Amino acid sequence: MRFTAEALSDGVREQLFTLGDVPGVLWTPEDAAGTRPLILMGHGGGQHKKAPGIVSRARRFVAECQFAAAAVDVPGHGDRPKDEKYDRIVTENQARVEAGEELAPLIAGFQALVARQTVPEWRAVLDAVQELDHVGTGPVGYWGVSLGCGLGVPFVAAEPRVRAAVLGLGGALATAEVAARITVPVEFLVQWDDERVPRTQSLALFDALASAEKSLHANPGKHGEIPAFELDSTLRFFARHLDRRM
Amino acid sequence: MRFTAEALSDGVREQLFTLGDVPGVLWTPEDAAGTRPLILMGHGGGQHKKAPGIVSRARRFVAECQFAAAAVDVPGHGDRPKDEKYDRIVTENQARVEAGEELAPLIAGFQALVARQTVPEWRAVLDAVQELDHVGTGPVGYWGVSLGCGLGVPFVAAEPRVRAAVLGLGGALATAEVAARITVPVEFLVQWDDERVPRTQSLALFDALASAEKSLHANPGKHGEIPAFELDSTLRFFARHLDRRM
């Protein structure tokens, strides 16, 4: 793990790093010392580790909960090179949609393929970040919607360090079987008028989660229009499950 | 409005009253002076104004938010006499179910009939309670699930003083048209394994609400098993919409 840049603002330390060829970012409280909960965040399709929706959430996890937060670029996104294998599949899928195939199953299949790479990458990031003195091996939460849900479901299912997850804006097609292996508490976000994920598929993915505690939060609006008050709920959800002090 | 009993405990004043032939209860902070938000609460079928789920919520509205809270007995419930007209319909409905009719539409029709009586009763309670010095004419919230939703939807639709409502455990059959007249923020509770209200009908009622801000909160479990953390969410929801100080 190699740190490449560092910045401080409003009490939050932001450290850019690379782990092998994976570029990432770690946010911690400015004066952090000792073990604390860590939220790993998965960004959306076409976004990257420092997309506004990632940064704003990470800074609130740090500032309000004293947690650490980390995000990395998904293959083909952010500071990572284009990936010819994935690009070829995307191009093929576009042709198949133009030829009349449904988009949703193609996206789901693609996300399942990418997850074979991101699950081990993200587990390695957890290993490395938790070795840092100012993070340590505390409980882990996962936050990811849309692509971050498609890649997050296999990650949360595979990684026993994750104790709670916020997921959503994703459907059940490729992930329902994997979701049935998730047993940690989940807060699951649905946009009632999502133009990309059919409502029935969102509800089916929530239904498939094996978690004894899972809450579906559905709000009006399109795919990208999660209301601001849901972030307040996310903070309380992680505080309740990861930090007995709060 | 006639007060018949009063008790103080843990900083909460509980006053029993009758308004005409409607028995009710009002909870306020022990040292309350001046105008404050008021939550009117509708109890469930077979319950009454001091059912445990009503009292525990009312005490938290008062203790944590400094709100007032009030509940009254629905006709045929609690301290009110049996109502021959309603009893006859219930008996007829039982016979119709035994003869093979579906239960849900009969319940919905019955609740719509009772609401013709409870909507004006509850509006009169608001009038009377808001004349008290320690309540005043502040913003009003409504909380009611199950029967409290069936009667609450017509009440919230009819009463402009209601600025926010928590509803749920109810279906769309009789209330969808009325729900389409509700425009205030709503938090809508669904039990994912509700044995009384079909899931599709719950989702349809949420869908029918015309509110620009509405959140569906669905959790695993049966009709009576709303998880405790939803009350935390209810408190924050009302605080956010009724009290700018919080």
Tab-separated table of C-alpha atoms in Angstrom:
chain	number	residue	atom	x	y	z
A	1	MET	CA	0.000	0.000	0.000
A	2	ARG	CA	1.515	3.269	-1.130
A	3	PHE	CA	0.206	6.705	-0.114
A	4	THR	CA	0.493	9.275	-2.901
A	5	ALA	CA	-1.191	12.419	-1.539
A	6	GLU	CA	-2.780	13.775	1.590
A	7	ALA	CA	-5.063	16.706	2.364
A	8	LEU	CA	-6.776	18.033	5.482
A	9	SER	CA	-10.018	19.997	5.595
A	10	ASP	CA	-12.748	20.551	8.173
A	11	GLY	CA	-11.233	17.960	10.490
A	12	VAL	CA	-11.134	15.210	7.839
A	13	ARG	CA	-7.859	13.684	6.560
A	14	GLU	CA	-8.042	12.441	2.938
A	15	GLN	CA	-5.269	10.078	1.820
A	16	LEU	CA	-4.922	8.862	-1.763
A	17	PHE	CA	-3.269	5.465	-2.122
A	18	THR	CA	-2.584	2.645	-4.534
A	19	LEU	CA	-2.694	-1.022	-3.592
A	20	GLY	CA	-1.136	-2.971	-6.453
A	21	ASP	CA	-2.793	-1.332	-9.454
A	22	VAL	CA	-5.934	-0.309	-7.557
A	23	PRO	CA	-6.176	3.437	-6.788
A	24	GLY	CA	-8.074	4.306	-3.646
A	25	VAL	CA	-8.851	6.982	-1.105
A	26	LEU	CA	-9.098	6.801	2.681
A	27	TRP	CA	-10.875	9.333	4.871
A	28	THR	CA	-10.253	9.468	8.642
A	29	PRO	CA	-10.707	12.022	11.443
A	30	GLU	CA	-7.799	14.500	11.482
A	31	ASP	CA	-6.694	13.430	14.943
A	32	ALA	CA	-7.586	9.737	14.569
A	33	ALA	CA	-5.657	7.325	16.778
A	34	GLY	CA	-6.645	3.724	17.399
A	35	THR	CA	-9.227	1.295	16.062
A	36	ARG	CA	-12.532	2.497	14.636
A	37	PRO	CA	-15.350	1.230	12.382
A	38	LEU	CA	-14.616	1.402	8.652
A	39	ILE	CA	-17.130	1.960	5.833
A	40	LEU	CA	-16.069	0.628	2.427
A	41	MET	CA	-17.951	2.429	-0.335
A	42	GLY	CA	-18.647	1.229	-3.885
A	43	HIS	CA	-19.229	3.949	-6.486
A	44	GLY	CA	-21.826	3.935	-9.268
A	45	GLY	CA	-21.349	3.130	-12.961
A	46	GLY	CA	-19.376	5.821	-14.822
A	47	GLN	CA	-18.360	7.362	-11.476
A	48	HIS	CA	-15.153	6.973	-9.468
A	49	LYS	CA	-13.711	6.869	-5.935
A	50	LYS	CA	-14.062	10.635	-5.475
A	51	ALA	CA	-17.466	11.139	-7.099
A	52	PRO	CA	-19.442	13.836	-5.211
A	53	GLY	CA	-21.937	11.330	-3.765
A	54	ILE	CA	-19.071	9.231	-2.385
A	55	VAL	CA	-17.066	12.133	-0.947
A	56	SER	CA	-20.034	13.825	0.740
A	57	ARG	CA	-21.096	10.588	2.438
A	58	ALA	CA	-17.541	9.646	3.441
A	59	ARG	CA	-16.958	13.035	5.052
A	60	ARG	CA	-20.125	12.692	7.132
A	61	PHE	CA	-19.174	9.156	8.270
A	62	VAL	CA	-15.855	10.600	9.448
A	63	ALA	CA	-17.002	13.928	10.876
A	64	GLU	CA	-20.171	12.765	12.623
A	65	CYS	CA	-19.345	9.159	13.580
A	66	GLN	CA	-15.535	9.281	13.854
A	67	PHE	CA	-15.448	6.313	11.456
A	68	ALA	CA	-12.921	5.670	8.687
A	69	ALA	CA	-14.218	5.464	5.094
A	70	ALA	CA	-12.549	4.149	1.956
A	71	ALA	CA	-13.357	3.878	-1.737
A	72	VAL	CA	-11.471	2.530	-4.732
A	73	ASP	CA	-11.903	2.882	-8.478
A	74	VAL	CA	-13.776	-0.001	-10.117
A	75	PRO	CA	-11.926	-1.496	-13.161
A	76	GLY	CA	-12.260	0.817	-16.163
A	77	HIS	CA	-13.302	3.759	-13.949
A	78	GLY	CA	-11.554	6.807	-12.458
A	79	ASP	CA	-7.767	6.589	-12.564
A	80	ARG	CA	-7.727	3.017	-13.867
A	81	PRO	CA	-6.946	2.282	-17.527
A	82	LYS	CA	-9.668	1.240	-19.922
A	83	ASP	CA	-10.192	-2.505	-19.746
A	84	GLU	CA	-10.459	-4.049	-23.248
A	85	LYS	CA	-12.229	-7.186	-22.036
A	86	TYR	CA	-15.000	-5.214	-20.274
A	87	ASP	CA	-15.213	-2.635	-23.062
A	88	ARG	CA	-15.778	-5.432	-25.573
A	89	ILE	CA	-18.633	-6.849	-23.500
A	90	VAL	CA	-20.221	-3.396	-23.120
A	91	THR	CA	-20.039	-2.899	-26.885
A	92	GLU	CA	-21.520	-6.351	-27.495
A	93	ASN	CA	-24.303	-5.653	-25.004
A	94	GLN	CA	-25.145	-2.349	-26.717
A	95	ALA	CA	-25.496	-4.249	-29.988
A	96	ARG	CA	-27.698	-6.866	-28.326
A	97	VAL	CA	-29.971	-4.159	-26.871
A	98	GLU	CA	-30.227	-2.529	-30.299
A	99	ALA	CA	-31.173	-5.959	-31.645
A	100	GLY	CA	-34.037	-6.098	-29.171
A	101	GLU	CA	-32.634	-7.802	-26.065
A	102	GLU	CA	-33.581	-6.550	-22.601
A	103	LEU	CA	-30.990	-4.284	-20.967
A	104	ALA	CA	-31.433	-5.313	-17.318
A	105	PRO	CA	-30.237	-8.952	-17.578
A	106	LEU	CA	-27.216	-7.860	-19.644
A	107	ILE	CA	-26.224	-5.283	-16.996
A	108	ALA	CA	-26.713	-7.859	-14.248
A	109	GLY	CA	-24.548	-10.424	-16.037
A	110	PHE	CA	-21.858	-7.828	-16.643
A	111	GLN	CA	-21.831	-6.741	-12.983
A	112	ALA	CA	-21.523	-10.378	-11.865
A	113	LEU	CA	-18.489	-10.758	-14.129
A	114	VAL	CA	-16.810	-7.582	-12.822
A	115	ALA	CA	-17.526	-8.669	-9.234
A	116	ARG	CA	-15.229	-11.688	-9.753
A	117	GLN	CA	-12.434	-9.121	-9.938
A	118	THR	CA	-13.655	-6.512	-7.445
A	119	VAL	CA	-14.501	-8.878	-4.554
A	120	PRO	CA	-10.859	-9.995	-4.101
A	121	GLU	CA	-9.622	-6.436	-4.772
A	122	TRP	CA	-11.898	-4.989	-2.087
A	123	ARG	CA	-10.976	-7.723	0.398
A	124	ALA	CA	-7.293	-6.853	-0.146
A	125	VAL	CA	-8.114	-3.178	0.470
A	126	LEU	CA	-9.770	-4.111	3.775
A	127	ASP	CA	-6.678	-6.119	4.746
A	128	ALA	CA	-4.347	-3.204	3.983
A	129	VAL	CA	-6.458	-0.381	5.448
A	130	GLN	CA	-7.132	-2.269	8.670
A	131	GLU	CA	-3.385	-2.633	9.234
A	132	LEU	CA	-3.099	1.153	9.628
A	133	ASP	CA	-2.844	2.357	13.227
A	134	HIS	CA	-5.545	5.003	12.769
A	135	VAL	CA	-8.067	2.480	11.329
A	136	GLY	CA	-7.343	-0.907	12.918
A	137	THR	CA	-9.513	-4.026	12.818
A	138	GLY	CA	-12.859	-2.630	13.904
A	139	PRO	CA	-16.270	-3.603	12.514
A	140	VAL	CA	-16.813	-2.946	8.795
A	141	GLY	CA	-19.818	-1.536	6.981
A	142	TYR	CA	-20.453	-1.464	3.235
A	143	TRP	CA	-22.264	1.314	1.340
A	144	GLY	CA	-23.061	1.003	-2.364
A	145	VAL	CA	-26.010	1.636	-4.682
A	146	SER	CA	-26.557	0.973	-8.407
A	147	LEU	CA	-23.241	-0.504	-9.671
A	148	GLY	CA	-22.122	-0.305	-6.034
A	149	CYS	CA	-25.029	-2.649	-5.211
A	150	GLY	CA	-24.361	-5.044	-8.086
A	151	LEU	CA	-20.735	-5.365	-6.955
A	152	GLY	CA	-21.579	-4.946	-3.277
A	153	VAL	CA	-23.963	-7.890	-2.940
A	154	PRO	CA	-21.270	-10.477	-3.843
A	155	PHE	CA	-18.747	-8.605	-1.668
A	156	VAL	CA	-20.981	-8.475	1.419
A	157	ALA	CA	-21.925	-12.138	0.899
A	158	ALA	CA	-18.238	-13.136	0.722
A	159	GLU	CA	-16.703	-10.960	3.432
A	160	PRO	CA	-17.413	-11.871	7.077
A	161	ARG	CA	-15.855	-8.633	8.356
A	162	VAL	CA	-18.857	-6.716	6.958
A	163	ARG	CA	-21.402	-6.378	9.775
A	164	ALA	CA	-23.962	-4.084	8.122
A	165	ALA	CA	-24.657	-2.833	4.600
A	166	VAL	CA	-26.562	-0.101	2.798
A	167	LEU	CA	-27.477	-1.306	-0.690
A	168	GLY	CA	-30.036	-0.397	-3.335
A	169	LEU	CA	-30.947	0.899	-6.799
A	170	GLY	CA	-30.246	-2.623	-7.997
A	171	GLY	CA	-32.339	-5.525	-9.236
A	172	ALA	CA	-32.478	-9.202	-8.470
A	173	LEU	CA	-31.578	-10.777	-11.789
A	174	ALA	CA	-27.979	-11.838	-11.282
A	175	THR	CA	-27.691	-11.218	-7.582
A	176	ALA	CA	-30.697	-12.920	-5.955
A	177	GLU	CA	-28.898	-16.207	-5.308
A	178	VAL	CA	-25.922	-14.379	-3.852
A	179	ALA	CA	-28.188	-12.078	-1.825
A	180	ALA	CA	-29.669	-15.162	-0.158
A	181	ARG	CA	-26.267	-15.658	1.504
A	182	ILE	CA	-26.330	-12.193	3.138
A	183	THR	CA	-27.413	-12.325	6.789
A	184	VAL	CA	-26.139	-9.010	8.211
A	185	PRO	CA	-28.499	-6.044	8.740
A	186	VAL	CA	-29.253	-4.199	5.488
A	187	GLU	CA	-30.833	-0.848	4.723
A	188	PHE	CA	-32.032	-1.121	1.119
A	189	LEU	CA	-32.789	1.995	-0.950
A	190	VAL	CA	-35.358	1.957	-3.725
A	191	GLN	CA	-36.317	4.878	-5.943
A	192	TRP	CA	-40.021	4.382	-6.625
A	193	ASP	CA	-39.808	5.859	-10.129
A	194	ASP	CA	-36.406	4.341	-11.051
A	195	GLU	CA	-36.092	4.526	-14.826
A	196	ARG	CA	-33.251	1.975	-14.913
A	197	VAL	CA	-34.202	-0.720	-12.405
A	198	PRO	CA	-37.750	-2.148	-12.667
A	199	ARG	CA	-39.566	-1.786	-9.328
A	200	THR	CA	-40.446	-5.478	-9.185
A	201	GLN	CA	-36.764	-6.401	-9.514
A	202	SER	CA	-35.747	-4.029	-6.703
A	203	LEU	CA	-38.409	-5.539	-4.454
A	204	ALA	CA	-37.266	-9.039	-5.453
A	205	LEU	CA	-33.662	-8.299	-4.475
A	206	PHE	CA	-34.795	-6.951	-1.087
A	207	ASP	CA	-36.953	-10.049	-0.707
A	208	ALA	CA	-33.988	-12.333	-1.490
A	209	LEU	CA	-31.760	-11.003	1.317
A	210	ALA	CA	-31.569	-13.588	4.136
A	211	SER	CA	-30.973	-10.900	6.790
A	212	ALA	CA	-33.222	-11.112	9.858
A	213	GLU	CA	-33.021	-7.297	10.029
A	214	LYS	CA	-33.506	-5.579	6.691
A	215	SER	CA	-35.349	-2.339	5.957
A	216	LEU	CA	-36.563	-1.257	2.546
A	217	HIS	CA	-36.668	2.528	2.202
A	218	ALA	CA	-38.527	3.560	-0.936
A	219	ASN	CA	-38.888	7.194	-1.978
A	220	PRO	CA	-40.415	8.903	-5.016
A	221	GLY	CA	-38.046	9.960	-7.763
A	222	LYS	CA	-35.717	8.638	-10.414
A	223	HIS	CA	-32.548	6.530	-10.153
A	224	GLY	CA	-30.256	9.367	-9.125
A	225	GLU	CA	-32.692	11.213	-6.854
A	226	ILE	CA	-32.239	9.611	-3.405
A	227	PRO	CA	-33.505	12.259	-0.956
A	228	ALA	CA	-30.971	13.894	1.361
A	229	PHE	CA	-32.687	12.656	4.536
A	230	GLU	CA	-31.752	9.071	3.623
A	231	LEU	CA	-28.113	9.912	4.373
A	232	ASP	CA	-29.163	10.843	7.920
A	233	SER	CA	-30.802	7.424	8.150
A	234	THR	CA	-27.669	5.744	6.744
A	235	LEU	CA	-25.511	7.381	9.417
A	236	ARG	CA	-27.804	6.229	12.206
A	237	PHE	CA	-28.009	2.722	10.710
A	238	PHE	CA	-24.221	2.311	10.656
A	239	ALA	CA	-23.827	3.938	14.089
A	240	ARG	CA	-26.403	1.520	15.519
A	241	HIS	CA	-24.741	-1.582	14.085
A	242	LEU	CA	-21.042	-0.738	14.097
A	243	ASP	CA	-20.554	1.439	17.140
A	244	ARG	CA	-21.992	0.575	20.523
A	245	ARG	CA	-20.888	3.934	21.849
A	246	MET	CA	-23.485	5.814	19.779
B	1	MET	CA	-64.249	19.206	26.930
B	2	ARG	CA	-64.262	17.773	30.425
B	3	PHE	CA	-61.158	16.480	32.194
B	4	THR	CA	-61.846	13.441	34.393
B	5	ALA	CA	-58.437	12.358	35.696
B	6	GLU	CA	-54.811	13.409	35.689
B	7	ALA	CA	-51.526	11.663	36.434
B	8	LEU	CA	-47.857	12.647	36.327
B	9	SER	CA	-44.947	10.298	35.744
B	10	ASP	CA	-41.421	10.686	34.383
B	11	GLY	CA	-42.077	14.261	33.358
B	12	VAL	CA	-45.227	13.425	31.339
B	13	ARG	CA	-48.689	14.688	32.288
B	14	GLU	CA	-51.548	12.357	31.262
B	15	GLN	CA	-55.057	13.858	31.248
B	16	LEU	CA	-58.180	11.801	30.569
B	17	PHE	CA	-61.049	13.736	29.044
B	18	THR	CA	-64.405	13.401	27.350
B	19	LEU	CA	-65.549	15.549	24.464
B	20	GLY	CA	-69.265	14.950	23.988
B	21	ASP	CA	-69.439	11.173	24.201
B	22	VAL	CA	-65.877	10.633	22.953
B	23	PRO	CA	-63.390	9.555	25.672
B	24	GLY	CA	-59.805	10.639	25.068
B	25	VAL	CA	-56.397	11.119	26.617
B	26	LEU	CA	-53.907	13.951	26.274
B	27	TRP	CA	-50.197	13.698	27.051
B	28	THR	CA	-48.053	16.829	27.520
B	29	PRO	CA	-44.720	17.686	29.138
B	30	GLU	CA	-45.153	18.155	32.910
B	31	ASP	CA	-44.076	21.789	32.763
B	32	ALA	CA	-45.627	22.572	29.376
B	33	ALA	CA	-46.500	26.208	28.739
B	34	GLY	CA	-47.325	27.667	25.341
B	35	THR	CA	-47.898	26.352	21.844
B	36	ARG	CA	-46.310	23.107	20.662
B	37	PRO	CA	-46.765	20.513	17.897
B	38	LEU	CA	-49.515	17.957	18.541
B	39	ILE	CA	-49.600	14.330	17.374
B	40	LEU	CA	-53.070	12.808	17.069
B	41	MET	CA	-52.878	9.011	17.261
B	42	GLY	CA	-55.370	6.437	15.923
B	43	HIS	CA	-55.354	3.049	17.677
B	44	GLY	CA	-55.637	-0.367	16.033
B	45	GLY	CA	-58.696	-2.606	15.741
B	46	GLY	CA	-59.719	-4.141	19.084
B	47	GLN	CA	-57.383	-1.722	20.892
B	48	HIS	CA	-58.158	1.580	22.634
B	49	LYS	CA	-56.772	5.036	23.447
B	50	LYS	CA	-54.401	3.680	26.096
B	51	ALA	CA	-53.210	0.518	24.294
B	52	PRO	CA	-49.523	-0.122	25.085
B	53	GLY	CA	-48.359	0.758	21.549
B	54	ILE	CA	-50.180	4.109	21.767
B	55	VAL	CA	-48.978	5.018	25.262
B	56	SER	CA	-45.329	4.130	24.634
B	57	ARG	CA	-45.206	6.213	21.446
B	58	ALA	CA	-47.099	9.140	22.995
B	59	ARG	CA	-44.724	9.260	25.980
B	60	ARG	CA	-41.714	9.420	23.654
B	61	PHE	CA	-43.284	12.205	21.547
B	62	VAL	CA	-43.726	14.177	24.761
B	63	ALA	CA	-40.485	13.323	26.563
B	64	GLU	CA	-38.092	13.552	23.609
B	65	CYS	CA	-39.745	16.161	21.367
B	66	GLN	CA	-41.726	18.224	23.931
B	67	PHE	CA	-44.783	17.668	21.728
B	68	ALA	CA	-48.364	17.083	22.885
B	69	ALA	CA	-50.027	13.779	21.929
B	70	ALA	CA	-53.679	12.764	22.010
B	71	ALA	CA	-55.728	9.637	21.322
B	72	VAL	CA	-59.430	8.868	21.539
B	73	ASP	CA	-61.428	5.637	21.582
B	74	VAL	CA	-62.827	4.645	18.183
B	75	PRO	CA	-66.610	3.850	18.261
B	76	GLY	CA	-67.209	0.447	19.855
B	77	HIS	CA	-63.703	0.414	21.408
B	78	GLY	CA	-62.243	1.162	24.863
B	79	ASP	CA	-64.636	3.069	27.139
B	80	ARG	CA	-67.261	3.566	24.437
B	81	PRO	CA	-70.446	1.468	24.400
B	82	LYS	CA	-70.938	-1.284	21.874
B	83	ASP	CA	-72.397	0.107	18.670
B	84	GLU	CA	-75.271	-2.021	17.370
B	85	LYS	CA	-74.988	-0.727	13.814
B	86	TYR	CA	-71.283	-1.581	13.528
B	87	ASP	CA	-71.699	-4.868	15.400
B	88	ARG	CA	-74.394	-5.926	12.932
B	89	ILE	CA	-72.093	-5.199	9.983
B	90	VAL	CA	-69.222	-7.126	11.599
B	91	THR	CA	-71.542	-10.113	12.130
B	92	GLU	CA	-72.785	-9.890	8.545
B	93	ASN	CA	-69.203	-9.670	7.271
B	94	GLN	CA	-68.215	-12.757	9.270
B	95	ALA	CA	-71.055	-14.650	7.618
B	96	ARG	CA	-69.996	-13.400	4.184
B	97	VAL	CA	-66.401	-14.547	4.769
B	98	GLU	CA	-67.677	-17.965	5.902
B	99	ALA	CA	-69.682	-18.068	2.677
B	100	GLY	CA	-66.496	-17.547	0.688
B	101	GLU	CA	-66.129	-13.773	0.261
B	102	GLU	CA	-62.706	-12.138	0.587
B	103	LEU	CA	-62.033	-10.522	3.962
B	104	ALA	CA	-59.918	-7.538	2.848
B	105	PRO	CA	-62.579	-5.654	0.835
B	106	LEU	CA	-65.118	-6.145	3.625
B	107	ILE	CA	-62.708	-4.689	6.199
B	108	ALA	CA	-61.905	-1.785	3.887
B	109	GLY	CA	-65.577	-1.007	3.343
B	110	PHE	CA	-66.241	-1.182	7.071
B	111	GLN	CA	-63.364	1.179	7.875
B	112	ALA	CA	-64.609	3.671	5.270
B	113	LEU	CA	-68.018	3.615	6.959
B	114	VAL	CA	-66.561	4.147	10.458
B	115	ALA	CA	-64.379	6.984	9.121
B	116	ARG	CA	-67.537	8.955	8.286
B	117	GLN	CA	-68.034	9.168	12.050
B	118	THR	CA	-64.403	9.402	13.239
B	119	VAL	CA	-63.218	12.142	10.869
B	120	PRO	CA	-65.584	14.773	12.352
B	121	GLU	CA	-64.974	13.417	15.881
B	122	TRP	CA	-61.199	13.741	15.505
B	123	ARG	CA	-61.485	17.217	13.983
B	124	ALA	CA	-63.551	18.284	17.002
B	125	VAL	CA	-60.845	16.837	19.286
B	126	LEU	CA	-58.211	18.920	17.472
B	127	ASP	CA	-60.372	22.030	17.926
B	128	ALA	CA	-60.756	21.415	21.655
B	129	VAL	CA	-57.200	20.332	22.435
B	130	GLN	CA	-55.666	23.219	20.522
B	131	GLU	CA	-57.664	25.672	22.659
B	132	LEU	CA	-55.698	24.560	25.734
B	133	ASP	CA	-52.910	26.938	26.784
B	134	HIS	CA	-50.323	24.143	27.064
B	135	VAL	CA	-51.047	22.836	23.533
B	136	GLY	CA	-52.102	25.801	21.400
B	137	THR	CA	-52.458	25.928	17.619
B	138	GLY	CA	-49.112	24.489	16.511
B	139	PRO	CA	-48.525	22.124	13.589
B	140	VAL	CA	-50.298	18.751	13.795
B	141	GLY	CA	-49.027	15.271	12.961
B	142	TYR	CA	-51.041	12.083	12.644
B	143	TRP	CA	-49.836	8.600	13.617
B	144	GLY	CA	-51.915	5.487	12.901
B	145	VAL	CA	-51.381	1.998	11.518
B	146	SER	CA	-53.796	-0.851	10.693
B	147	LEU	CA	-57.297	0.452	11.697
B	148	GLY	CA	-55.466	3.690	12.549
B	149	CYS	CA	-54.420	3.851	8.873
B	150	GLY	CA	-57.853	2.950	7.493
B	151	LEU	CA	-59.396	5.763	9.567
B	152	GLY	CA	-56.313	7.963	9.311
B	153	VAL	CA	-56.172	8.261	5.522
B	154	PRO	CA	-59.624	9.969	5.280
B	155	PHE	CA	-58.742	12.116	8.312
B	156	VAL	CA	-55.391	13.310	6.948
B	157	ALA	CA	-56.993	13.937	3.537
B	158	ALA	CA	-59.733	16.052	5.148
B	159	GLU	CA	-57.788	17.994	7.776
B	160	PRO	CA	-55.495	20.807	6.585
B	161	ARG	CA	-53.956	21.239	10.064
B	162	VAL	CA	-52.166	17.868	9.606
B	163	ARG	CA	-48.694	18.631	8.212
B	164	ALA	CA	-47.133	15.129	8.330
B	165	ALA	CA	-48.396	11.592	8.877
B	166	VAL	CA	-47.088	8.143	9.761
B	167	LEU	CA	-49.408	5.521	8.274
B	168	GLY	CA	-49.169	1.841	7.342
B	169	LEU	CA	-50.241	-1.778	7.795
B	170	GLY	CA	-53.157	-0.909	5.544
B	171	GLY	CA	-54.186	-1.709	2.003
B	172	ALA	CA	-55.464	0.299	-0.900
B	173	LEU	CA	-58.925	-1.126	-1.487
B	174	ALA	CA	-61.193	1.503	0.008
B	175	THR	CA	-58.661	4.209	0.622
B	176	ALA	CA	-56.697	4.653	-2.625
B	177	GLU	CA	-58.944	7.396	-3.990
B	178	VAL	CA	-58.847	9.238	-0.699
B	179	ALA	CA	-55.069	8.716	-0.406
B	180	ALA	CA	-54.671	10.516	-3.729
B	181	ARG	CA	-55.842	13.681	-1.941
B	182	ILE	CA	-53.017	13.484	0.649
B	183	THR	CA	-50.103	15.781	-0.175
B	184	VAL	CA	-48.274	16.146	3.162
B	185	PRO	CA	-45.069	14.156	3.899
B	186	VAL	CA	-45.830	10.547	4.864
B	187	GLU	CA	-43.732	7.793	6.419
B	188	PHE	CA	-45.507	4.561	5.473
B	189	LEU	CA	-44.845	1.335	7.397
B	190	VAL	CA	-45.163	-2.065	5.736
B	191	GLN	CA	-44.587	-5.427	7.390
B	192	TRP	CA	-43.108	-7.571	4.621
B	193	ASP	CA	-44.770	-10.773	5.926
B	194	ASP	CA	-48.072	-9.153	6.964
B	195	GLU	CA	-50.610	-11.963	7.360
B	196	ARG	CA	-53.575	-9.560	7.222
B	197	VAL	CA	-52.752	-7.029	4.522
B	198	PRO	CA	-51.575	-8.407	1.154
B	199	ARG	CA	-48.184	-6.908	0.232
B	200	THR	CA	-49.421	-5.733	-3.162
B	201	GLN	CA	-52.236	-3.769	-1.487
B	202	SER	CA	-49.820	-2.085	0.940
B	203	LEU	CA	-47.588	-1.068	-1.955
B	204	ALA	CA	-50.634	0.168	-3.889
B	205	LEU	CA	-51.721	2.416	-1.013
B	206	PHE	CA	-48.207	3.889	-0.745
B	207	ASP	CA	-48.261	4.371	-4.508
B	208	ALA	CA	-51.620	6.180	-4.332
B	209	LEU	CA	-50.434	8.899	-1.910
B	210	ALA	CA	-50.002	12.193	-3.789
B	211	SER	CA	-47.309	13.428	-1.378
B	212	ALA	CA	-44.125	14.739	-3.016
B	213	GLU	CA	-42.240	13.417	0.019
B	214	LYS	CA	-43.264	9.925	1.069
B	215	SER	CA	-41.059	7.112	2.366
B	216	LEU	CA	-42.018	3.463	2.438
B	217	HIS	CA	-40.306	1.600	5.275
B	218	ALA	CA	-40.728	-2.165	4.894
B	219	ASN	CA	-39.379	-4.625	7.450
B	220	PRO	CA	-39.602	-8.404	7.800
B	221	GLY	CA	-42.220	-9.784	10.182
B	222	LYS	CA	-45.941	-10.093	10.690
B	223	HIS	CA	-48.681	-7.448	11.116
B	224	GLY	CA	-47.912	-6.706	14.765
B	225	GLU	CA	-44.136	-6.921	14.579
B	226	ILE	CA	-42.970	-3.400	13.597
B	227	PRO	CA	-39.330	-3.245	14.782
B	228	ALA	CA	-38.514	-0.896	17.648
B	229	PHE	CA	-36.092	1.200	15.570
B	230	GLU	CA	-38.999	2.425	13.432
B	231	LEU	CA	-40.209	4.473	16.408
B	232	ASP	CA	-36.843	6.268	16.410
B	233	SER	CA	-37.437	7.032	12.741
B	234	THR	CA	-41.009	8.209	13.479
B	235	LEU	CA	-39.720	10.638	16.107
B	236	ARG	CA	-37.153	12.102	13.714
B	237	PHE	CA	-39.749	12.299	10.917
B	238	PHE	CA	-42.181	14.316	13.036
B	239	ALA	CA	-39.391	16.447	14.514
B	240	ARG	CA	-38.171	17.255	11.002
B	241	HIS	CA	-41.582	18.273	9.688
B	242	LEU	CA	-43.304	19.783	12.719
B	243	ASP	CA	-40.534	21.458	14.681
B	244	ARG	CA	-37.928	23.652	13.069
B	245	ARG	CA	-36.014	23.806	16.334
B	246	MET	CA	-34.916	20.139	16.079
